[in-house]
PDB file of C-alpha atoms in Angstrom:
ATOM      1  CA  ASP A   1       0.000   0.000   0.000  1.00 55.00           C
ATOM      2  CA  MET A   2       3.014   2.250  -0.508  1.00 57.00           C
ATOM      3  CA  LYS A   3       1.373   3.911  -3.516  1.00 59.00           C
ATOM      4  CA  ARG A   4      -1.561   5.048  -1.361  1.00 58.00           C
ATOM      5  CA  PHE A   5       0.854   6.301   1.320  1.00 57.00           C
ATOM      6  CA  GLY A   6       2.789   8.257  -1.310  1.00 60.00           C
ATOM      7  CA  GLN A   7      -0.410   9.856  -2.597  1.00 58.00           C
ATOM      8  CA  LEU A   8      -1.286  10.982   0.926  1.00 60.00           C
ATOM      9  CA  LEU A   9       2.127  12.643   1.275  1.00 69.00           C
ATOM     10  CA  VAL A  10       1.822  14.699  -1.918  1.00 74.00           C
ATOM     11  CA  VAL A  11      -0.408  17.465  -0.506  1.00 71.00           C
ATOM     12  CA  PRO A  12       1.544  17.994   2.774  1.00 74.00           C
ATOM     13  CA  VAL A  13       4.846  18.104   0.863  1.00 80.00           C
ATOM     14  CA  LEU A  14       3.488  20.618  -1.648  1.00 83.00           C
ATOM     15  CA  MET A  15       2.100  22.734   1.189  1.00 81.00           C
ATOM     16  CA  ALA A  16       5.455  22.692   3.002  1.00 81.00           C
ATOM     17  CA  VAL A  17       7.357  23.691  -0.145  1.00 86.00           C
ATOM     18  CA  THR A  18       4.854  26.479  -0.898  1.00 87.00           C
ATOM     19  CA  TRP A  19       5.106  27.722   2.682  1.00 83.00           C
ATOM     20  CA  TYR A  20       8.903  27.774   2.506  1.00 84.00           C
ATOM     21  CA  VAL A  21       8.878  29.743  -0.772  1.00 88.00           C
ATOM     22  CA  LEU A  22       6.359  32.240   0.640  1.00 84.00           C
ATOM     23  CA  SER A  23       8.499  32.727   3.755  1.00 83.00           C
ATOM     24  CA  LEU A  24      11.350  33.820   1.470  1.00 84.00           C
ATOM     25  CA  LEU A  25       9.147  36.279  -0.416  1.00 83.00           C
ATOM     26  CA  VAL A  26       6.748  37.696   2.215  1.00 79.00           C
ATOM     27  CA  PHE A  27       8.067  39.023   5.514  1.00 78.00           C
ATOM     28  CA  VAL A  28       4.896  38.248   7.503  1.00 78.00           C
ATOM     29  CA  VAL A  29       5.213  34.537   6.681  1.00 82.00           C
ATOM     30  CA  PRO A  30       7.757  32.936   9.065  1.00 86.00           C
ATOM     31  CA  MET A  31      10.009  30.039   8.155  1.00 87.00           C
ATOM     32  CA  PRO A  32       8.194  26.700   8.666  1.00 85.00           C
ATOM     33  CA  HIS A  33      10.566  25.479  11.391  1.00 86.00           C
ATOM     34  CA  ARG A  34      10.109  28.696  13.398  1.00 88.00           C
ATOM     35  CA  ALA A  35       6.321  28.404  13.200  1.00 88.00           C
ATOM     36  CA  VAL A  36       6.433  24.758  14.292  1.00 90.00           C
ATOM     37  CA  GLU A  37       8.735  25.636  17.226  1.00 91.00           C
ATOM     38  CA  ALA A  38       6.320  28.397  18.301  1.00 91.00           C
ATOM     39  CA  TRP A  39       3.418  25.972  17.930  1.00 92.00           C
ATOM     40  CA  PHE A  40       4.929  23.391  20.290  1.00 93.00           C
ATOM     41  CA  LYS A  41       5.812  26.116  22.799  1.00 92.00           C
ATOM     42  CA  ASP A  42       2.230  27.366  22.688  1.00 91.00           C
ATOM     43  CA  LEU A  43       0.829  23.861  23.146  1.00 91.00           C
ATOM     44  CA  ALA A  44       2.908  23.557  26.312  1.00 91.00           C
ATOM     45  CA  SER A  45       1.302  26.748  27.665  1.00 90.00           C
ATOM     46  CA  ASP A  46      -1.799  26.429  29.861  1.00 91.00           C
ATOM     47  CA  PRO A  47      -3.473  29.690  28.672  1.00 91.00           C
ATOM     48  CA  TYR A  48      -3.020  28.623  25.032  1.00 92.00           C
ATOM     49  CA  ARG A  49      -4.476  25.174  25.685  1.00 92.00           C
ATOM     50  CA  VAL A  50      -7.467  26.795  27.407  1.00 93.00           C
ATOM     51  CA  ASP A  51      -8.134  28.904  24.298  1.00 92.00           C
ATOM     52  CA  LEU A  52      -7.596  25.852  22.075  1.00 93.00           C
ATOM     53  CA  PHE A  53     -10.093  23.741  24.019  1.00 94.00           C
ATOM     54  CA  LYS A  54     -12.616  26.587  24.077  1.00 94.00           C
ATOM     55  CA  THR A  55     -12.442  26.916  20.291  1.00 95.00           C
ATOM     56  CA  VAL A  56     -12.675  23.145  19.762  1.00 95.00           C
ATOM     57  CA  GLY A  57     -15.637  22.989  22.141  1.00 95.00           C
ATOM     58  CA  LYS A  58     -17.468  25.753  20.267  1.00 95.00           C
ATOM     59  CA  ILE A  59     -16.790  24.029  16.942  1.00 96.00           C
ATOM     60  CA  LEU A  60     -18.042  20.630  18.166  1.00 96.00           C
ATOM     61  CA  VAL A  61     -21.238  22.069  19.680  1.00 96.00           C
ATOM     62  CA  ALA A  62     -21.889  24.192  16.583  1.00 96.00           C
ATOM     63  CA  PHE A  63     -21.241  21.272  14.219  1.00 96.00           C
ATOM     64  CA  ALA A  64     -23.495  18.920  16.190  1.00 96.00           C
ATOM     65  CA  ALA A  65     -26.308  21.488  16.089  1.00 96.00           C
ATOM     66  CA  ALA A  66     -25.689  22.352  12.424  1.00 96.00           C
ATOM     67  CA  THR A  67     -25.704  18.661  11.468  1.00 95.00           C
ATOM     68  CA  THR A  68     -28.947  18.011  13.356  1.00 95.00           C
ATOM     69  CA  ILE A  69     -30.698  21.042  11.856  1.00 95.00           C
ATOM     70  CA  GLY A  70     -29.343  20.339   8.373  1.00 93.00           C
ATOM     71  CA  ILE A  71     -30.295  16.649   8.351  1.00 93.00           C
ATOM     72  CA  VAL A  72     -33.779  17.112   9.819  1.00 93.00           C
ATOM     73  CA  ALA A  73     -34.721  20.104   7.629  1.00 92.00           C
ATOM     74  CA  GLY A  74     -32.987  18.659   4.557  1.00 91.00           C
ATOM     75  CA  THR A  75     -34.853  15.361   4.940  1.00 90.00           C
ATOM     76  CA  ILE A  76     -38.239  17.057   5.338  1.00 91.00           C
ATOM     77  CA  LEU A  77     -37.701  19.335   2.344  1.00 90.00           C
ATOM     78  CA  GLY A  78     -36.090  16.616   0.238  1.00 87.00           C
ATOM     79  CA  LEU A  79     -39.050  14.287   0.642  1.00 84.00           C
ATOM     80  CA  SER A  80     -41.794  16.934   0.504  1.00 86.00           C
ATOM     81  CA  ARG A  81     -42.194  18.388  -2.960  1.00 84.00           C
ATOM     82  CA  LEU A  82     -44.671  21.041  -1.820  1.00 87.00           C
ATOM     83  CA  LEU A  83     -42.452  22.428   0.954  1.00 87.00           C
ATOM     84  CA  ARG A  84     -39.418  22.270  -1.322  1.00 85.00           C
ATOM     85  CA  GLU A  85     -41.106  24.310  -4.049  1.00 84.00           C
ATOM     86  CA  ILE A  86     -42.060  26.957  -1.477  1.00 87.00           C
ATOM     87  CA  LEU A  87     -38.803  27.179   0.481  1.00 87.00           C
ATOM     88  CA  GLU A  88     -36.035  26.140  -1.929  1.00 82.00           C
ATOM     89  CA  PRO A  89     -35.700  29.584  -3.621  1.00 84.00           C
ATOM     90  CA  LEU A  90     -35.439  31.262  -0.206  1.00 85.00           C
ATOM     91  CA  LEU A  91     -32.813  28.765   0.974  1.00 83.00           C
ATOM     92  CA  LEU A  92     -30.715  29.230  -2.146  1.00 79.00           C
ATOM     93  CA  ILE A  93     -30.836  32.996  -1.689  1.00 82.00           C
ATOM     94  CA  ALA A  94     -29.917  32.644   1.998  1.00 79.00           C
ATOM     95  CA  ASN A  95     -27.043  30.312   1.083  1.00 75.00           C
ATOM     96  CA  GLY A  96     -25.602  33.009  -1.182  1.00 76.00           C
ATOM     97  CA  ILE A  97     -25.669  35.766   1.460  1.00 78.00           C
ATOM     98  CA  PRO A  98     -22.346  36.323   3.341  1.00 80.00           C
ATOM     99  CA  LYS A  99     -23.168  34.807   6.738  1.00 80.00           C
ATOM    100  CA  ILE A 100     -20.729  37.010   8.646  1.00 80.00           C
ATOM    101  CA  VAL A 101     -23.098  39.991   8.261  1.00 82.00           C
ATOM    102  CA  LEU A 102     -25.328  38.318  10.866  1.00 83.00           C
ATOM    103  CA  TYR A 103     -22.635  38.417  13.545  1.00 85.00           C
ATOM    104  CA  PRO A 104     -23.339  41.978  14.763  1.00 85.00           C
ATOM    105  CA  ILE A 105     -26.936  40.902  15.423  1.00 86.00           C
ATOM    106  CA  LEU A 106     -25.718  37.883  17.404  1.00 86.00           C
ATOM    107  CA  LEU A 107     -23.363  40.135  19.368  1.00 85.00           C
ATOM    108  CA  ILE A 108     -26.291  42.364  20.345  1.00 86.00           C
ATOM    109  CA  ILE A 109     -28.274  39.327  21.501  1.00 86.00           C
ATOM    110  CA  PHE A 110     -25.572  37.228  23.174  1.00 84.00           C
ATOM    111  CA  GLY A 111     -22.680  39.654  23.708  1.00 82.00           C
ATOM    112  CA  LEU A 112     -19.067  38.456  23.543  1.00 78.00           C
ATOM    113  CA  SER A 113     -19.867  35.081  25.108  1.00 81.00           C
ATOM    114  CA  GLY A 114     -19.076  31.850  23.323  1.00 83.00           C
ATOM    115  CA  THR A 115     -22.769  31.465  22.473  1.00 88.00           C
ATOM    116  CA  SER A 116     -22.531  34.064  19.715  1.00 91.00           C
ATOM    117  CA  GLN A 117     -19.604  32.211  18.115  1.00 92.00           C
ATOM    118  CA  ILE A 118     -21.457  28.891  18.385  1.00 94.00           C
ATOM    119  CA  PHE A 119     -24.495  30.350  16.636  1.00 92.00           C
ATOM    120  CA  MET A 120     -22.233  31.765  13.938  1.00 92.00           C
ATOM    121  CA  GLY A 121     -20.758  28.307  13.402  1.00 94.00           C
ATOM    122  CA  ILE A 122     -24.271  26.863  13.152  1.00 94.00           C
ATOM    123  CA  VAL A 123     -25.256  29.471  10.559  1.00 91.00           C
ATOM    124  CA  PHE A 124     -22.160  28.642   8.478  1.00 92.00           C
ATOM    125  CA  GLY A 125     -22.459  24.863   8.791  1.00 92.00           C
ATOM    126  CA  ALA A 126     -26.194  24.076   8.686  1.00 92.00           C
ATOM    127  CA  LEU A 127     -27.140  25.428   5.256  1.00 90.00           C
ATOM    128  CA  PRO A 128     -24.648  23.337   3.212  1.00 88.00           C
ATOM    129  CA  VAL A 129     -25.851  20.153   4.912  1.00 92.00           C
ATOM    130  CA  LEU A 130     -29.505  21.132   4.454  1.00 92.00           C
ATOM    131  CA  VAL A 131     -29.215  22.168   0.806  1.00 89.00           C
ATOM    132  CA  ASN A 132     -27.070  19.193  -0.264  1.00 90.00           C
ATOM    133  CA  LEU A 133     -29.243  16.612   1.510  1.00 91.00           C
ATOM    134  CA  MET A 134     -32.417  18.200   0.150  1.00 90.00           C
ATOM    135  CA  SER A 135     -30.980  18.083  -3.363  1.00 88.00           C
ATOM    136  CA  ALA A 136     -29.821  14.470  -2.973  1.00 87.00           C
ATOM    137  CA  LEU A 137     -33.196  13.230  -1.704  1.00 87.00           C
ATOM    138  CA  SER A 138     -35.220  15.169  -4.266  1.00 85.00           C
ATOM    139  CA  SER A 139     -33.125  13.859  -7.175  1.00 83.00           C
ATOM    140  CA  MET A 140     -33.031  10.281  -5.884  1.00 81.00           C
ATOM    141  CA  ARG A 141     -33.812   7.647  -8.501  1.00 79.00           C
ATOM    142  CA  PRO A 142     -37.522   6.678  -8.568  1.00 78.00           C
ATOM    143  CA  VAL A 143     -36.620   3.025  -8.025  1.00 77.00           C
ATOM    144  CA  TYR A 144     -36.054   3.684  -4.303  1.00 76.00           C
ATOM    145  CA  ARG A 145     -39.610   4.960  -3.817  1.00 75.00           C
ATOM    146  CA  LYS A 146     -40.891   1.929  -5.771  1.00 77.00           C
ATOM    147  CA  VAL A 147     -38.929  -0.373  -3.445  1.00 73.00           C
ATOM    148  CA  VAL A 148     -40.531   1.298  -0.401  1.00 72.00           C
ATOM    149  CA  ARG A 149     -44.011   0.807  -1.879  1.00 74.00           C
ATOM    150  CA  MET A 150     -43.260  -2.830  -2.755  1.00 74.00           C
ATOM    151  CA  ILE A 151     -41.995  -3.836   0.688  1.00 73.00           C
ATOM    152  CA  GLU A 152     -44.696  -1.740   2.400  1.00 69.00           C
ATOM    153  CA  VAL A 153     -42.650  -0.306   5.246  1.00 70.00           C
ATOM    154  CA  GLY A 154     -43.468   2.731   7.368  1.00 73.00           C
ATOM    155  CA  PRO A 155     -41.940   6.158   6.659  1.00 75.00           C
ATOM    156  CA  ILE A 156     -39.371   5.917   9.469  1.00 78.00           C
ATOM    157  CA  ARG A 157     -38.071   2.521   8.349  1.00 76.00           C
ATOM    158  CA  ALA A 158     -38.106   3.677   4.737  1.00 77.00           C
ATOM    159  CA  LEU A 159     -36.021   6.706   5.688  1.00 78.00           C
ATOM    160  CA  PHE A 160     -33.334   4.760   7.546  1.00 77.00           C
ATOM    161  CA  ARG A 161     -33.371   1.538   5.517  1.00 77.00           C
ATOM    162  CA  VAL A 162     -33.772   2.899   1.975  1.00 77.00           C
ATOM    163  CA  TYR A 163     -33.531   6.646   1.508  1.00 80.00           C
ATOM    164  CA  MET A 164     -30.574   7.505   3.777  1.00 82.00           C
ATOM    165  CA  PRO A 165     -28.365   4.631   2.532  1.00 82.00           C
ATOM    166  CA  ALA A 166     -29.152   5.751  -1.024  1.00 81.00           C
ATOM    167  CA  VAL A 167     -27.899   9.306  -0.423  1.00 84.00           C
ATOM    168  CA  ALA A 168     -25.189   8.458   2.143  1.00 84.00           C
ATOM    169  CA  PRO A 169     -22.216   9.407  -0.123  1.00 83.00           C
ATOM    170  CA  MET A 170     -23.737  12.830  -0.851  1.00 87.00           C
ATOM    171  CA  LEU A 171     -24.589  13.308   2.816  1.00 89.00           C
ATOM    172  CA  MET A 172     -21.012  12.574   3.903  1.00 89.00           C
ATOM    173  CA  VAL A 173     -19.672  15.105   1.400  1.00 88.00           C
ATOM    174  CA  ALA A 174     -22.172  17.636   2.790  1.00 91.00           C
ATOM    175  CA  LEU A 175     -21.046  16.897   6.357  1.00 93.00           C
ATOM    176  CA  GLN A 176     -17.388  17.394   5.449  1.00 91.00           C
ATOM    177  CA  LEU A 177     -18.226  20.722   3.810  1.00 91.00           C
ATOM    178  CA  GLY A 178     -20.423  21.645   6.776  1.00 93.00           C
ATOM    179  CA  PHE A 179     -17.626  20.916   9.250  1.00 94.00           C
ATOM    180  CA  SER A 180     -15.107  23.042   7.330  1.00 92.00           C
ATOM    181  CA  LEU A 181     -17.561  25.941   7.182  1.00 93.00           C
ATOM    182  CA  THR A 182     -18.430  25.534  10.868  1.00 95.00           C
ATOM    183  CA  VAL A 183     -14.735  25.921  11.720  1.00 95.00           C
ATOM    184  CA  LEU A 184     -14.601  28.966   9.473  1.00 93.00           C
ATOM    185  CA  GLY A 185     -17.672  30.519  11.098  1.00 93.00           C
ATOM    186  CA  VAL A 186     -16.389  30.065  14.649  1.00 94.00           C
ATOM    187  CA  ILE A 187     -12.898  31.356  13.837  1.00 94.00           C
ATOM    188  CA  PHE A 188     -14.205  34.358  11.867  1.00 91.00           C
ATOM    189  CA  SER A 189     -16.473  35.372  14.731  1.00 92.00           C
ATOM    190  CA  GLU A 190     -13.640  34.966  17.263  1.00 92.00           C
ATOM    191  CA  VAL A 191     -11.429  37.186  15.114  1.00 91.00           C
ATOM    192  CA  ILE A 192     -14.070  39.908  14.837  1.00 89.00           C
ATOM    193  CA  ALA A 193     -15.127  40.041  18.494  1.00 83.00           C
ATOM    194  CA  SER A 194     -14.486  37.543  21.263  1.00 86.00           C
ATOM    195  CA  ARG A 195     -13.040  37.338  24.759  1.00 82.00           C
ATOM    196  CA  SER A 196     -11.053  34.160  24.051  1.00 84.00           C
ATOM    197  CA  GLY A 197     -10.300  31.452  21.500  1.00 89.00           C
ATOM    198  CA  LEU A 198      -7.785  30.826  18.744  1.00 92.00           C
ATOM    199  CA  GLY A 199      -9.329  33.455  16.481  1.00 91.00           C
ATOM    200  CA  GLN A 200      -8.783  36.138  19.103  1.00 91.00           C
ATOM    201  CA  ARG A 201      -5.196  34.962  19.647  1.00 91.00           C
ATOM    202  CA  LEU A 202      -4.673  35.048  15.894  1.00 91.00           C
ATOM    203  CA  ILE A 203      -5.685  38.706  15.564  1.00 91.00           C
ATOM    204  CA  GLN A 204      -3.766  39.697  18.712  1.00 90.00           C
ATOM    205  CA  THR A 205      -0.502  38.143  17.530  1.00 90.00           C
ATOM    206  CA  TYR A 206      -0.949  39.785  14.141  1.00 87.00           C
ATOM    207  CA  GLY A 207      -1.574  43.141  15.824  1.00 86.00           C
ATOM    208  CA  VAL A 208       1.733  43.039  17.744  1.00 86.00           C
ATOM    209  CA  GLY A 209       3.695  41.659  14.790  1.00 85.00           C
ATOM    210  CA  ASN A 210       4.450  38.269  16.386  1.00 88.00           C
ATOM    211  CA  TYR A 211       4.211  36.335  13.141  1.00 89.00           C
ATOM    212  CA  ASP A 212       5.698  33.107  14.523  1.00 89.00           C
ATOM    213  CA  LYS A 213       2.852  32.797  17.049  1.00 91.00           C
ATOM    214  CA  MET A 214       0.346  33.928  14.424  1.00 91.00           C
ATOM    215  CA  ALA A 215       1.470  31.051  12.182  1.00 90.00           C
ATOM    216  CA  ALA A 216       1.268  28.710  15.199  1.00 91.00           C
ATOM    217  CA  CYS A 217      -2.412  29.690  15.647  1.00 92.00           C
ATOM    218  CA  ILE A 218      -3.031  29.003  11.965  1.00 91.00           C
ATOM    219  CA  LEU A 219      -1.405  25.565  12.362  1.00 91.00           C
ATOM    220  CA  SER A 220      -3.776  24.776  15.233  1.00 93.00           C
ATOM    221  CA  ILE A 221      -6.808  25.879  13.205  1.00 93.00           C
ATOM    222  CA  VAL A 222      -5.718  23.869  10.153  1.00 90.00           C
ATOM    223  CA  SER A 223      -5.076  20.828  12.376  1.00 90.00           C
ATOM    224  CA  ILE A 224      -8.609  21.041  13.792  1.00 92.00           C
ATOM    225  CA  ALA A 225     -10.100  21.278  10.292  1.00 90.00           C
ATOM    226  CA  LEU A 226      -7.989  18.378   8.980  1.00 87.00           C
ATOM    227  CA  ALA A 227      -8.726  16.200  12.016  1.00 90.00           C
ATOM    228  CA  GLY A 228     -12.475  16.693  11.600  1.00 91.00           C
ATOM    229  CA  ALA A 229     -12.335  16.085   7.850  1.00 86.00           C
ATOM    230  CA  GLY A 230     -10.201  12.977   8.412  1.00 85.00           C
ATOM    231  CA  LEU A 231     -12.621  11.496  10.967  1.00 88.00           C
ATOM    232  CA  LEU A 232     -15.577  12.133   8.663  1.00 88.00           C
ATOM    233  CA  HIS A 233     -13.680  10.513   5.790  1.00 82.00           C
ATOM    234  CA  LEU A 234     -13.026   7.424   7.935  1.00 83.00           C
ATOM    235  CA  LEU A 235     -16.724   7.334   8.853  1.00 83.00           C
ATOM    236  CA  GLU A 236     -17.615   7.541   5.165  1.00 80.00           C
ATOM    237  CA  ARG A 237     -15.347   4.578   4.325  1.00 80.00           C
ATOM    238  CA  TRP A 238     -16.842   2.567   7.205  1.00 78.00           C
ATOM    239  CA  LEU A 239     -20.364   3.289   5.966  1.00 73.00           C
ATOM    240  CA  VAL A 240     -19.405   2.262   2.434  1.00 69.00           C
ATOM    241  CA  ARG A 241     -18.034  -1.079   3.689  1.00 72.00           C
ATOM    242  CA  HIS A 242     -21.117  -1.761   5.834  1.00 64.00           C
ATOM    243  CA  ARG A 243     -23.677  -0.407   3.394  1.00 61.00           C
ATOM    244  CA  PRO A 244     -26.703  -2.750   3.220  1.00 56.00           C
TER     245      PRO A 244
END
């Protein structure tokens, strides 16, 4: 399986080479080894770990809520032609609006607490899951509905035994996209206004010109995004192997 291992190394190697070249050309981009050294020093610091865990906690809560909202609403709209015809244009318009414009409203309601960043993550992450699942269910091949009618099962069993397995690959892609956007939403909101978190550390280190620590924050954020995407990819492969 060395070929597969080599393919997995291509992207990290290209990223490292690109980073090194940028560090030679742009003064705000530190050398990779300096950023990694700063990253390990930060990880050994209690205040940094507190901010890291706070950000991860916000992301996990926001993603869980976004996934629940997206799957429930996407399923209802995907299987109901009437509701879909009424609401789909509004959802597509809402999906095209920059979500960050809602953050000032959330700040007025929740203040600088972590709740406002969690809601921002939900706003970023729920719509992609909803829209993609709705589209997958509505464009599902008619044979699946015929199978449900033939075996005469209830709507709940039909959903979990027929419809969801049929759209599982599309759903997993939607969840991976939703997780990435949830991370983005939480970090963006922390950067704009927050008492704590990696986003706030990121803007603070940039403000004082400490680019090594700024790059260390970016490494932590990228690691969170990659870890979540990797776990969802493993879940997708498991579902494919155990697909009925």
